[in-house]
Short mmCIF file of C-alpha atoms in Angstrom, two decimals:
data_model
loop_
_atom_site.label_atom_id
_atom_site.label_comp_id
_atom_site.label_asym_id
_atom_site.label_seq_id
_atom_site.Cartn_x
_atom_site.Cartn_y
_atom_site.Cartn_z
CA MET A 92 -8.74 22.88 -2.01
CA ALA A 93 -6.41 24.09 -5.23
CA GLY A 94 -7.84 21.91 -8.12
CA SER A 95 -8.04 18.39 -8.16
CA ILE A 96 -6.63 15.55 -10.35
CA LYS A 97 -9.88 13.58 -10.28
CA ASP A 98 -10.38 11.78 -13.84
CA LYS A 99 -7.33 14.00 -15.51
CA VAL A 100 -5.28 11.02 -16.16
CA VAL A 101 -6.25 7.09 -16.92
CA ILE A 102 -4.56 4.09 -16.20
CA LEU A 103 -3.16 2.61 -19.21
CA GLY A 104 -1.74 -0.60 -18.07
CA MET A 105 -0.18 -2.29 -15.14
CA GLY A 106 1.74 -5.47 -14.31
CA CYS A 107 3.43 -6.79 -11.10
CA SER A 108 5.88 -9.26 -10.57
CA ARG A 109 5.39 -12.68 -8.39
CA PHE A 110 6.40 -11.77 -4.35
CA GLY A 111 8.42 -13.82 -2.45
CA GLU A 112 12.22 -15.09 -2.03
CA ARG A 113 12.93 -14.27 -5.60
CA TRP A 114 16.58 -16.16 -5.39
CA ASP A 115 16.15 -16.37 -9.07
CA MET A 116 16.40 -12.73 -10.17
CA GLU A 117 18.25 -9.79 -9.52
CA PRO A 118 16.44 -6.49 -9.31
CA ALA A 119 16.64 -5.73 -12.81
CA GLY A 120 14.91 -9.24 -13.72
CA LEU A 121 12.05 -8.27 -11.28
CA ALA A 122 11.35 -5.32 -12.67
CA LEU A 123 11.55 -6.32 -16.38
CA GLU A 124 9.19 -9.12 -14.93
CA ALA A 125 6.35 -6.59 -13.89
CA TYR A 126 7.59 -4.05 -16.72
CA ARG A 127 6.45 -6.36 -19.93
CA GLU A 128 3.09 -7.20 -18.31
CA CYS A 129 2.53 -3.67 -17.91
CA LEU A 130 3.57 -2.96 -21.32
CA ALA A 131 1.49 -5.33 -23.06
CA ASP A 132 -1.75 -3.91 -21.37
CA ALA A 133 -0.94 -0.49 -22.27
CA GLY A 134 -0.13 -2.05 -25.76
CA ILE A 135 2.14 0.46 -26.64
CA GLU A 136 6.00 0.14 -26.94
CA THR A 137 8.87 1.70 -24.53
CA SER A 138 9.74 4.18 -27.24
CA ASN A 139 6.29 5.56 -26.67
CA ILE A 140 6.91 6.26 -23.02
CA ASP A 141 7.96 10.19 -22.03
CA ALA A 142 9.37 9.94 -18.65
CA ALA A 143 9.55 7.35 -15.76
CA TRP A 144 9.22 7.32 -11.91
CA TYR A 145 11.22 4.82 -10.11
CA SER A 146 10.76 3.84 -6.47
CA THR A 147 12.77 1.68 -4.03
CA ALA A 148 13.58 2.29 -1.03
CA LEU A 149 16.88 0.02 0.47
CA GLU A 150 18.60 0.49 -2.45
CA GLU A 151 22.17 0.13 -0.76
CA TYR A 152 21.12 -3.34 -0.49
CA HIS A 153 20.44 -4.56 -4.27
CA ALA A 154 20.18 -1.90 -6.77
CA GLY A 155 22.31 0.84 -5.87
CA LYS A 156 21.50 4.59 -5.96
CA SER A 157 20.06 6.49 -8.50
CA SER A 158 17.66 5.73 -11.43
CA ILE A 159 20.48 4.22 -13.97
CA PRO A 160 19.79 0.93 -12.94
CA LEU A 161 15.77 1.11 -14.11
CA ALA A 162 16.88 2.72 -17.32
CA THR A 163 19.45 0.00 -17.88
CA ALA A 164 17.43 -2.62 -17.14
CA LEU A 165 14.31 -1.76 -19.30
CA ARG A 166 16.69 0.25 -21.90
CA LEU A 167 14.53 3.10 -21.43
CA PRO A 168 15.73 5.48 -24.68
CA PHE A 169 17.78 7.86 -22.84
CA ILE A 170 14.49 9.38 -21.32
CA PRO A 171 14.11 11.70 -17.79
CA VAL A 172 13.84 8.78 -15.37
CA THR A 173 13.53 10.21 -11.71
CA ARG A 174 14.17 7.55 -8.34
CA VAL A 175 11.88 8.58 -5.62
CA GLU A 176 12.05 7.26 -2.01
CA ASN A 177 9.59 8.30 0.95
CA LEU A 178 9.71 5.49 3.35
CA CYS A 179 7.11 2.45 3.01
CA ALA A 180 5.45 4.94 0.75
CA SER A 181 7.63 4.78 -2.20
CA GLY A 182 5.93 3.26 -4.80
CA THR A 183 2.63 5.72 -4.34
CA GLU A 184 5.46 8.46 -4.57
CA ALA A 185 6.31 7.21 -8.22
CA PHE A 186 2.93 6.72 -9.33
CA ARG A 187 2.15 10.74 -8.32
CA GLY A 188 5.06 11.58 -9.96
CA ALA A 189 3.78 10.34 -13.03
CA VAL A 190 -0.13 11.37 -12.80
CA TYR A 191 1.35 15.05 -12.05
CA ALA A 192 3.52 15.09 -15.12
CA VAL A 193 0.60 13.49 -17.53
CA ALA A 194 -2.04 15.78 -15.70
CA SER A 195 0.46 18.89 -16.21
CA GLY A 196 0.66 18.42 -19.66
CA ALA A 197 4.37 18.24 -19.48
CA VAL A 198 4.37 14.44 -21.10
CA GLU A 199 1.57 12.52 -22.30
CA ILE A 200 2.97 8.66 -21.44
CA ALA A 201 4.60 8.14 -18.17
CA LEU A 202 5.83 5.02 -16.56
CA ALA A 203 5.77 4.62 -12.64
CA ILE A 204 7.63 1.49 -11.05
CA GLY A 205 8.66 0.24 -7.91
CA VAL A 206 11.44 -2.53 -6.99
CA GLU A 207 12.67 -3.88 -3.91
CA LYS A 208 14.98 -7.11 -3.24
CA LEU A 209 15.58 -7.61 0.18
CA LYS A 210 15.61 -11.40 1.00
CA ASP A 211 19.66 -11.77 -0.11
CA ILE A 212 19.99 -9.90 2.96
CA GLY A 213 18.84 -12.79 5.60
CA PHE A 214 16.50 -10.11 7.70
CA GLY A 215 12.57 -11.31 8.21
CA GLY A 216 12.01 -8.28 8.46
CA LEU A 217 13.58 -4.66 7.65
CA PRO A 218 17.24 -4.66 8.06
CA GLN A 219 19.23 -2.75 10.38
CA ARG A 220 20.16 0.79 8.86
CA ALA A 221 21.03 4.12 9.82
CA ARG A 222 18.26 6.72 10.33
CA GLY A 223 20.90 9.64 10.53
CA VAL A 224 21.89 11.91 13.39
CA THR A 225 19.21 13.09 14.94
CA ASN A 226 16.80 10.47 14.70
CA ALA A 227 19.53 8.24 16.24
CA LEU A 228 19.58 10.30 19.61
CA TYR A 229 15.83 10.69 19.94
CA PHE A 230 15.55 6.81 19.16
CA ALA A 231 18.12 4.83 19.04
CA ASN A 232 16.61 1.29 19.98
CA SER A 233 13.20 2.02 18.64
CA SER A 234 12.25 -1.15 16.63
CA ALA A 235 8.67 -1.16 14.21
CA PRO A 236 6.92 -3.99 15.90
CA GLY A 237 8.02 -1.81 19.23
CA SER A 238 6.09 1.54 17.98
CA PHE A 239 3.33 -0.24 16.45
CA ALA A 240 2.75 -2.19 19.72
CA GLN A 241 2.64 0.72 21.55
CA LEU A 242 -0.32 1.52 18.78
CA ALA A 243 -1.87 -1.05 20.48
CA SER A 244 -1.51 -0.28 24.24
CA ALA A 245 -2.61 3.07 23.34
CA TYR A 246 -5.93 2.37 21.19
CA GLU A 247 -7.13 0.02 23.82
CA ALA A 248 -6.49 2.22 26.37
CA ARG A 249 -8.56 5.09 24.73
CA TYR A 250 -11.60 3.02 24.52
CA ARG A 251 -11.21 0.52 27.19
CA ILE A 252 -10.91 -2.62 25.24
CA ALA A 253 -9.96 -5.65 26.92
CA ARG A 254 -6.79 -7.16 26.00
CA HIS A 255 -8.28 -10.55 24.98
CA ASP A 256 -10.42 -8.89 22.69
CA LEU A 257 -8.08 -7.19 20.84
CA LYS A 258 -5.98 -10.37 20.54
CA GLN A 259 -8.72 -11.81 18.77
CA ALA A 260 -9.71 -8.77 16.22
CA MET A 261 -5.95 -8.61 15.47
CA ALA A 262 -5.87 -12.58 15.04
CA LYS A 263 -8.60 -12.24 13.04
CA THR A 264 -7.41 -9.73 11.06
CA SER A 265 -4.39 -11.95 9.92
CA VAL A 266 -6.45 -14.97 9.14
CA LYS A 267 -8.72 -12.96 6.60
CA SER A 268 -5.29 -11.88 4.81
CA HIS A 269 -4.05 -15.60 4.97
CA ASP A 270 -7.37 -16.80 3.14
CA ASN A 271 -7.15 -13.91 0.81
CA GLY A 272 -3.60 -14.61 -0.09
CA LEU A 273 -4.31 -18.42 -0.66
CA LYS A 274 -6.55 -17.36 -3.74
CA ASN A 275 -3.46 -15.37 -5.23
CA PRO A 276 -0.75 -17.09 -7.13
CA ARG A 277 1.31 -14.27 -6.75
CA ALA A 278 1.27 -14.05 -3.31
CA HIS A 279 4.35 -14.76 -1.04
CA LEU A 280 2.68 -16.83 1.36
CA ARG A 281 -0.21 -18.92 0.79
CA ARG A 282 -1.07 -20.69 3.89
CA ARG A 283 -4.29 -20.77 5.52
CA ILE A 284 -3.97 -20.36 9.48
CA ASP A 285 -6.29 -20.11 11.98
CA MET A 286 -7.42 -18.19 15.33
CA LYS A 287 -6.07 -20.34 17.97
CA THR A 288 -2.49 -20.61 15.78
CA ALA A 289 -2.41 -16.51 15.54
CA VAL A 290 -3.84 -15.63 19.21
CA GLU A 291 -1.08 -18.31 20.49
CA ALA A 292 2.23 -17.30 18.34
CA PRO A 293 5.25 -16.30 19.63
CA MET A 294 5.38 -12.66 20.93
CA VAL A 295 7.41 -10.03 19.36
CA ALA A 296 6.52 -6.91 21.10
CA GLU A 297 3.63 -7.19 23.72
CA PRO A 298 0.79 -7.42 22.25
CA ILE A 299 1.91 -8.16 18.61
CA GLY A 300 2.58 -11.59 17.77
CA LEU A 301 4.11 -13.30 15.18
CA TYR A 302 1.30 -13.85 12.65
CA ASP A 303 0.40 -9.97 13.33
CA CYS A 304 3.57 -8.74 11.62
CA CYS A 305 4.21 -8.94 7.84
CA GLY A 306 7.47 -10.14 6.33
CA VAL A 307 9.83 -7.95 3.66
CA SER A 308 10.04 -9.71 0.09
CA ASP A 309 11.29 -9.29 -3.33
CA GLY A 310 9.02 -8.44 -5.80
CA ALA A 311 7.89 -5.57 -8.45
CA ALA A 312 4.85 -3.35 -9.41
CA CYS A 313 4.59 -0.86 -12.47
CA ALA A 314 2.10 1.38 -14.02
CA ILE A 315 1.87 3.44 -17.31
CA VAL A 316 -0.46 6.61 -16.97
CA THR A 317 -1.94 9.35 -19.87
CA THR A 318 -4.66 10.88 -20.65
CA PRO A 319 -8.32 9.59 -21.29
CA ASN A 320 -8.03 11.16 -24.79
CA ILE A 321 -4.78 9.43 -25.78
CA ALA A 322 -6.24 6.08 -24.07
CA ARG A 323 -9.45 6.41 -26.17
CA GLU A 324 -6.74 7.04 -29.41
CA LEU A 325 -5.19 3.67 -28.73
CA GLY A 326 -8.12 1.95 -28.76
CA LYS A 327 -8.93 1.92 -24.78
CA THR A 328 -12.45 1.93 -23.50
CA ASN A 329 -13.28 0.48 -20.23
CA LEU A 330 -11.12 3.40 -18.28
CA ILE A 331 -9.84 3.42 -15.26
CA SER A 332 -8.78 6.86 -13.88
CA VAL A 333 -6.95 8.50 -10.59
CA LYS A 334 -9.71 10.34 -8.55
CA ALA A 335 -7.68 11.32 -5.98
CA LEU A 336 -3.98 11.06 -4.75
CA GLN A 337 -3.07 12.63 -1.56
CA LEU A 338 -0.01 12.94 0.78
CA ALA A 339 0.54 13.98 4.41
CA VAL A 340 3.69 13.94 6.34
CA SER A 341 4.53 14.60 10.17
CA ASN A 342 5.85 17.49 11.25
CA GLY A 343 7.13 16.66 14.89
CA GLU A 344 4.01 17.88 16.17
CA GLU A 345 2.73 14.27 17.23
CA ALA A 346 5.73 13.44 19.10
CA SER A 347 6.72 16.72 20.46
CA TYR A 348 4.02 18.92 21.51
CA SER A 349 0.31 18.21 20.34
CA ASN A 350 -1.85 16.69 22.66
CA TRP A 351 -1.58 13.38 20.43
CA ASP A 352 -2.36 10.01 22.82
CA GLY A 353 -0.95 7.60 20.13
CA SER A 354 -3.82 5.69 19.76
CA TYR A 355 -4.10 6.48 15.87
CA VAL A 356 -2.08 8.12 12.88
CA ALA A 357 -2.68 11.82 12.91
CA THR A 358 -1.18 11.74 8.94
CA THR A 359 -3.44 9.30 7.50
CA ARG A 360 -6.70 11.09 8.86
CA VAL A 361 -5.32 14.41 7.20
CA ALA A 362 -4.81 12.68 4.18
CA ALA A 363 -7.95 10.63 4.21
CA ARG A 364 -10.22 13.94 4.49
CA ARG A 365 -8.06 15.25 1.63
CA ALA A 366 -8.83 12.55 -0.72
CA TYR A 367 -12.10 12.24 -0.20
CA GLU A 368 -12.42 15.85 -1.05
CA GLU A 369 -10.68 15.51 -4.04
CA ALA A 370 -12.38 12.45 -5.22
CA ASN A 371 -15.91 14.14 -4.22
CA ILE A 372 -16.63 11.37 -2.02
CA LYS A 373 -19.06 12.50 0.69
CA ASN A 374 -20.21 9.01 2.44
CA PRO A 375 -16.96 6.74 2.25
CA THR A 376 -18.37 3.74 3.88
CA GLN A 377 -21.05 3.58 1.27
CA GLU A 378 -18.93 4.69 -1.52
CA ILE A 379 -15.80 3.13 -1.30
CA SER A 380 -16.16 -0.41 -2.83
CA MET A 381 -12.80 -1.96 -1.79
CA LEU A 382 -9.17 -1.29 0.48
CA GLU A 383 -5.96 -1.90 0.52
CA VAL A 384 -4.19 -0.35 3.59
CA HIS A 385 -0.42 -1.06 4.81
CA ASP A 386 -0.93 -3.63 7.33
CA CYS A 387 2.62 -3.67 8.54
CA PHE A 388 1.21 -5.16 11.60
CA SER A 389 -2.54 -6.19 12.25
CA ILE A 390 -3.26 -3.34 14.64
CA THR A 391 -2.41 -0.99 12.22
CA GLU A 392 -4.80 -2.20 9.38
CA ILE A 393 -7.50 -2.06 12.73
CA VAL A 394 -6.75 1.16 13.66
CA THR A 395 -6.06 2.76 9.73
CA LEU A 396 -10.01 1.49 8.93
CA GLU A 397 -10.77 4.07 11.79
CA ASP A 398 -8.63 6.97 10.19
CA LEU A 399 -9.95 6.22 6.94
CA GLN A 400 -13.53 7.22 8.17
CA LEU A 401 -14.48 3.37 7.27
CA ALA A 402 -15.53 2.59 11.07
CA GLU A 403 -16.54 4.58 13.68
CA PRO A 404 -13.68 5.24 16.42
CA GLY A 405 -13.20 2.71 18.63
CA THR A 406 -15.16 0.29 16.96
CA ALA A 407 -13.07 -1.51 14.08
CA TRP A 408 -11.65 -4.34 16.00
CA ARG A 409 -15.05 -5.51 16.63
CA ARG A 410 -16.55 -4.83 12.97
CA MET A 411 -13.11 -7.06 11.85
CA LEU A 412 -14.36 -9.60 14.02
CA ASP A 413 -17.65 -9.27 12.51
CA GLY A 414 -16.38 -10.02 8.71
CA ALA A 415 -17.11 -6.12 8.01
CA PHE A 416 -14.00 -6.22 6.16
CA ASP A 417 -13.80 -10.13 4.71
CA ALA A 418 -13.85 -11.27 1.20
CA ASP A 419 -17.62 -10.91 1.19
CA GLY A 420 -18.26 -8.23 3.80
CA GLN A 421 -19.18 -4.64 3.55
CA ILE A 422 -15.76 -3.28 2.51
CA PRO A 423 -13.52 -6.08 1.64
CA CYS A 424 -9.65 -5.21 2.86
CA GLN A 425 -6.63 -6.62 1.42
CA ILE A 426 -8.62 -8.98 -0.95
CA ASP A 427 -5.36 -9.94 -2.71
CA GLY A 428 -3.72 -10.93 0.87
CA GLY A 429 -2.39 -7.54 1.88
CA LEU A 430 1.38 -6.82 2.98
CA LYS A 431 0.82 -9.75 5.50
CA CYS A 432 0.75 -12.16 2.22
CA PHE A 433 0.63 -10.66 -0.84
CA GLY A 434 4.06 -9.57 0.46
CA HIS A 435 5.97 -6.30 1.35
CA PRO A 436 8.99 -5.29 -1.12
CA ILE A 437 9.17 -1.83 0.16
CA GLY A 438 9.64 0.30 -2.79
CA ALA A 439 6.93 -1.49 -4.49
CA SER A 440 3.93 -2.17 -2.20
CA GLY A 441 2.03 1.02 -3.31
CA LEU A 442 1.93 0.13 -6.65
CA ARG A 443 1.10 -3.66 -5.72
CA MET A 444 -1.65 -1.99 -4.12
CA LEU A 445 -2.84 -0.02 -6.92
CA TYR A 446 -2.31 -3.20 -9.26
CA GLU A 447 -4.98 -5.25 -7.33
CA MET A 448 -7.73 -2.07 -7.38
CA TYR A 449 -7.00 -1.63 -10.93
CA SER A 450 -7.74 -5.28 -11.65
CA GLN A 451 -10.47 -5.89 -9.64
CA LEU A 452 -11.94 -3.05 -11.22
CA LEU A 453 -11.66 -4.82 -15.01
CA GLY A 454 -12.88 -8.08 -13.50
CA ARG A 455 -9.71 -9.81 -13.91
CA CYS A 456 -8.74 -11.34 -10.87
CA GLY A 457 -10.03 -14.88 -11.02
CA GLU A 458 -11.63 -16.64 -7.69
CA ARG A 459 -11.08 -13.42 -5.52
CA GLN A 460 -12.80 -11.06 -7.87
CA LEU A 461 -15.18 -9.24 -6.29
CA GLN A 462 -18.74 -8.58 -7.67
CA GLU A 463 -18.41 -5.19 -9.59
CA PRO A 464 -16.65 -2.99 -7.55
CA ARG A 465 -16.34 0.94 -8.52
CA ILE A 466 -14.42 2.61 -6.30
CA GLY A 467 -10.71 1.33 -4.69
CA LEU A 468 -8.39 3.04 -2.19
CA THR A 469 -4.93 2.12 -1.06
CA HIS A 470 -3.10 3.51 1.64
CA ASN A 471 0.62 3.83 2.50
CA LEU A 472 2.32 4.35 5.83
CA GLY A 473 5.80 4.89 6.07
CA GLY A 474 7.23 5.19 9.56
CA PHE A 475 6.14 5.12 12.96
CA PRO A 476 3.02 6.07 14.23
CA HIS A 477 4.57 8.89 15.87
CA GLN A 478 6.38 10.11 12.52
CA ASN A 479 5.73 9.05 9.19
CA ILE A 480 4.33 9.50 5.54
CA SER A 481 0.78 8.52 4.80
CA SER A 482 -0.75 8.46 1.22
CA VAL A 483 -4.22 7.91 0.34
CA SER A 484 -4.76 7.04 -3.25
CA ILE A 485 -7.99 6.57 -4.97
CA ILE A 486 -9.17 5.28 -8.24
CA GLY A 487 -11.97 4.27 -10.40
CA ARG A 488 -13.86 4.01 -13.47
CA TYR A 489 -13.77 7.23 -15.56
CA GLY A 490 -16.81 9.35 -15.10
CA GLY A 491 -17.90 7.30 -12.63
#
């Protein structure tokens, strides 16, 4: 690996809006809500920010194209602003751009912010939209629930898991996230559910039922990053640094000509392996304190835990049932409620995940606070199991 980002950049401040059905705000208002908290946390002025990276995935439904909507909303002082989009990994892409800019020395202080406002359109999930001519030819009638239902079926077949057992594990995954979301005042869904309700919910795409799906939300999240030296000069002492940022993108191999059997996400495995190498993590199950993964569907969370090497292949479903990923389990997962309950404003989700890890590391999470976490991992998955973008980010205490 050519170099490492480890401990070269620290998070100066973060902010996150309340997620949900935000009829009361335009995208600019959501951005401002997150930004004000972030700026106060960083202890700087807008004039101190050298450049910004702005993520929004479905801009045609709310803010519109380009970086102008963000620069206008925050009255950024004619600085460079770059709009990024990489499906559901967009928020992490904005963070990656800001961190790399600081690490390179091109700028001293950078902003990463993600915004999405989708509830106005009336869809519970993603809206129908054009996919481009080639994609429309290859999978004209595919849907996200249908594609991830195939992931569930392939995982079940490969490891010879009884359908009843997998449904129980998927239900436990959602019950856990609802329990965690109940303790999060900014979460979109704050209501406990039980196993029976989850298992017997109306079917969406066999075996995925209603409570196995996350919806979409309105929301924004952001981060301001700088170097460790500048952070100290600004009076910061308890520094949280970036340990690894890795991205892997499908190249058509999975769907076209490899021996991929559909039971895992190949890009996540690659991104995780590179991230552990970059962060010098030798034993993920022992060194990762907590994580936020892309639980667009409950089966995605189960399979991702294996792709991240946090469970042996074919065992994550059983470990989920045993409580290994509960708030009081070995490695708490989705401690803020995850996409399932905190919510999924596409362009903001990656930064929302980092916000929870950052807040946990600083002991700011109230009744859902974990005891002495040291390393947090976030994972985004944009696209379908056979064609996607996976990002893995790791943050932790500076020098730790």
